[in-house]
Amino acid sequence: MQVQVVDYTAKDAPERFVESLRNTGFGVLINHPIKQEMVESIYKNWQTFFNSEQKHDLAFDPEKQDGYFGPEVSETAKGHTKKDIKEYYHVYPWGRIPAELKDEILNYYKMASDLAAELLDWVQEHSPADVAAKYSENLSNMIKDTPNTLLRVLHYPPLTGDEEPGAIRAAAHEDINLLTVLPAANEPGLQVQQQDGNWLDVPSDFGNLIINIGDMLQEASGGYFPSTTHRVINPSGKGSDKSRISLPLFLHPRSEVVLSDKYTSESYLLERLRELGVK
């Protein structure tokens, strides 16, 4: 089953997009509202930040989870023992952001969040009646005025050859949130695991917008929408000496939103952060 590439402007886009999500956990949009020039500018400006010593002055706050996370505190994916080869910065509108980067990144945050709300409406509209009945409120309403949606600016540094054996840029994992919105990175490597266990390259042409389901949507839909395992593999040959910047926006509901009989958004998130060792 292939991840579908859907033209955002097409009449049947909502239906085809949700079908792809349902079948593969992923959907890819083209001709979407997020301009490539903006994404390229963000990549360039944040590459400068990651190359600087300034990042250490903004080390993450363990309580609030905003700020800079260095490679030494990078995540270890659930079920894995090796840390991922990456560093990243957590952007929240209420959090600390380098002054020279603030306006541009918050503009992107708002644009991507607005688009994500529309995509959640598409999911709602094309959920079977029995599945939609499980949602405690409209999906797009779950993220309305939420302080919890996280924009992570990820930097995968060039490989040096000294990496720990078995470590990769992002080990196989599922996302915690409702949906993740990701402009195709400046280097390939994203793969999704199919039901037969084989790995499939996600269409990552520059300009594509990649969306995948997180565990919270799987929980809220009673498993109808699958949170699919994915990873970022290490490049080989010429690509190994290049940095890779990535901009996933993780759509998180307000803390009090009820996902299921077992969980609120907050209780689900805390359980998963403890499993990841970052809480």
C-alpha atoms as one frame of an Amber mdcrd trajectory, in Angstrom:
protein
   0.000   0.000   0.000   1.569   3.286  -1.133   1.446   6.615   0.680  -0.750
   8.813  -1.544   0.452  12.172  -2.846  -2.658  14.394  -2.856  -3.140  17.781
  -4.515  -4.484  20.031  -1.741  -6.452  22.061  -4.320  -8.235  19.046  -5.866
 -11.952  18.607  -5.247 -11.502  15.087  -3.875  -8.439  15.992  -1.759 -10.098
  15.466   1.670 -11.356  11.999   0.769  -8.097  10.818  -0.822  -5.979  12.280
   1.971  -7.985  10.566   4.729  -7.970   7.299   2.766  -4.159   7.434   2.647
  -4.007   8.150   6.396  -6.295   5.220   7.114  -4.348   2.797   4.883  -0.752
   3.813   5.665  -0.838   6.239   8.615   0.666   8.862   6.281  -0.547  11.313
   3.658   1.450  13.713   1.470   0.110  17.046   0.186   1.292  19.147  -2.754
   0.085  22.637  -3.748  -0.596  23.407  -0.093  -0.575  26.904   1.475   2.837
  26.692   3.190   5.326  28.461   0.955   8.610  26.748   0.176  10.553  30.025
   0.446   9.502  30.344   4.080  10.557  26.786   4.881  13.940  27.251   3.164
  14.550  30.467   5.088  13.759  28.724   8.397  16.137  25.860   7.541  18.918
  28.311   6.757  18.413  30.517   9.828  18.151  27.624  12.263  21.192  25.909
  10.752  23.102  29.043  11.766  21.654  28.746  15.272  22.649  25.069  15.619
  26.163  25.936  14.407  26.504  28.584  17.138  27.365  28.413  20.831  24.263
  30.508  21.613  22.168  27.337  21.696  23.728  26.303  25.027  22.387  29.489
  26.673  18.863  28.250  25.943  19.151  24.729  27.357  15.766  23.075  27.835
  13.665  23.517  30.936  12.847  20.021  32.319   9.474  21.226  33.622   8.281
  23.286  30.671  10.132  21.268  27.988  10.973  24.399  25.958  14.419  25.304
  24.629  17.458  23.470  23.275  18.044  19.710  23.674  21.610  18.661  22.900
  22.688  15.247  21.545  23.590  14.110  25.062  19.937  14.412  26.170  18.371
  13.397  22.859  15.520  10.905  22.978  15.889   7.172  23.068  12.948   5.764
  21.117  10.603   3.472  23.047  11.974  -0.074  22.968  15.466   1.064  21.899
  18.694   1.484  23.878  20.691   3.823  21.610  20.129   7.564  21.617  19.092
   9.112  18.303  21.769  11.105  16.446  20.155  14.528  16.652  19.764  17.803
  18.528  16.631  19.921  18.551  14.814  22.991  19.812  11.281  23.046  21.216
   9.255  26.052  20.067   6.083  27.050  21.903   4.540  30.528  21.470   4.837
  31.013  25.249   8.384  29.608  25.449  11.900  30.980  24.978  12.867  31.606
  21.349  16.028  33.350  20.084  14.979  36.945  19.348  16.279  36.999  15.775
  14.336  33.817  14.905  11.106  34.523  16.758   8.848  36.309  14.241   9.544
  33.939  11.371   9.147  30.721  13.362   5.947  31.873  15.111   4.467  32.876
  11.765   5.203  29.357  10.516   3.766  27.859  13.730   0.465  29.684  13.177
   0.216  28.852   9.467   0.953  25.169  10.027  -1.459  24.990  13.011  -4.254
  26.576  10.950  -3.689  24.112   8.126  -3.588  21.233  10.610  -6.979  22.281
  12.002  -8.395  22.060   8.463  -6.855  18.597   8.019  -8.430  17.451  11.284
 -11.782  18.643   9.882 -11.113  16.460   6.837 -10.439  13.490   9.138 -13.626
  14.198  11.107 -15.714  14.532   7.956 -14.478  11.227   6.538 -14.604   9.183
   9.745 -17.325   6.506   9.726 -20.272   7.450  11.974 -19.379   4.887  14.647
 -15.796   6.191  14.778 -16.812   9.867  14.832 -19.148   9.060  17.740 -16.074
   8.196  19.840 -14.626  11.735  19.578 -15.391  13.641  22.779 -15.514  16.857
  20.687 -14.704  17.840  17.118 -11.068  16.967  16.369 -10.137  20.488  15.269
 -11.721  21.859  18.441  -9.370  19.680  20.520  -6.459  21.891  19.418  -8.292
  25.223  19.615  -6.348  27.618  21.886  -4.098  24.763  22.997  -0.762  25.736
  24.580   0.529  22.203  23.998   1.135  21.979  20.233   4.882  21.601  19.797
   7.036  22.762  16.905  10.328  20.909  17.026  13.231  22.254  14.972  15.406
  19.176  14.462  19.034  19.124  13.393  20.585  15.846  12.321  24.316  16.649
  12.127  26.645  15.326   9.417  27.878  11.829  10.206  31.510  11.574  11.284
  32.018   7.812  11.293  32.403   7.812  15.097  28.694   7.210  15.790  27.716
   4.506  18.248  27.156   1.231  16.327  23.458   0.734  15.666  22.511   4.370
  16.315  20.487   6.124  13.610  19.100   9.619  13.171  15.668   8.642  14.473
  15.013   5.061  15.531  11.687   3.441  14.688   8.910   5.088  16.710   5.351
   6.344  16.694   4.378   9.955  17.442   2.413  10.731  20.606   0.072  13.469
  19.342  -3.026  13.697  17.059  -1.358  14.565  13.745   2.181  15.566  12.802
   2.703  18.085   9.996   6.144  18.011   8.379   7.523  19.878   5.363   9.804
  17.531   3.442  13.283  17.920   4.925  16.303  19.161   2.998  17.643  15.592
   2.832  15.811  12.234   2.363  15.678   9.415   4.916  12.090   9.224   6.232
  10.588   5.732   6.026   7.288   4.201   7.172   6.841   0.566   8.198   4.205
  -1.413   6.324   2.005  -4.061   7.902   4.254  -6.812   6.514   7.232  -5.263
   8.346   8.951  -3.882   5.236  10.047  -0.243   5.108   8.740   2.188   2.508
  10.339   5.526   1.584   7.907   8.395   2.202   7.731  10.683  -0.885   9.948
  13.501   0.373  10.418  15.789  -2.609  11.272  19.304  -1.476   7.924  21.126
  -1.275   5.880  18.095  -0.200   4.014  18.340   3.097   4.036  15.057   4.987
   1.326  14.308   7.561   1.146  11.296   9.825  -1.147   9.985  12.529  -0.044
  10.011  16.161  -1.032   7.758  19.055  -3.613  10.219  20.406  -5.700  10.052
  17.210  -5.363   6.273  17.252  -6.616   6.302  20.864  -9.464   8.753  20.147
 -10.627   6.799  17.074 -10.579   3.451  18.881  -7.763   2.254  16.615  -9.491
   3.108  13.322  -6.701   5.518  12.368  -3.362   3.722  12.875  -0.339   5.422
  14.397   2.306   4.061  12.078   5.903   3.240  12.958   8.434   5.395  11.125
  12.136   6.234  11.266  14.848   8.423   9.743  17.710   6.316   8.437  21.325
   7.407   8.186  22.463   8.572   4.750  25.242   6.771   2.943  27.860   7.966
   0.493  27.805  11.651  -0.384  24.709  12.433   1.720  26.434  11.476   4.954
  28.386  14.726   5.188  25.248  16.903   5.053  23.178  18.260   7.901  19.461
  17.527   7.844  16.975  20.050   9.244  13.405  18.998   9.915  10.355  20.921
  11.182   7.708  18.594  12.614   4.667  20.269  14.171   3.106  17.925  16.734
  -0.589  18.703  17.183  -1.413  18.281  20.861  -4.913  18.818  22.292  -5.583
  20.961  25.347  -4.611  19.076  28.501  -8.188  18.438  29.667  -9.431  16.973
  26.348 -10.815  13.458  26.811  -9.263  11.012  24.344 -10.952   7.825  25.568
 -12.348   6.147  28.677  -8.743   5.582  29.788  -7.000   8.871  29.034  -7.122
  12.613  28.899  -4.607  14.295  26.643  -2.475  15.216  29.674  -2.438  11.753
  31.283  -1.564  10.141  27.960   1.288  12.546  27.285   2.811  12.178  30.754
   2.767   8.389  30.478   4.588   8.504  27.151   7.162  11.114  28.229   8.067
   8.929  31.208   8.522   5.968  28.858  10.854   8.092  26.686  12.900   9.131
  29.730  12.443  12.876  29.182  10.064  13.484  32.101
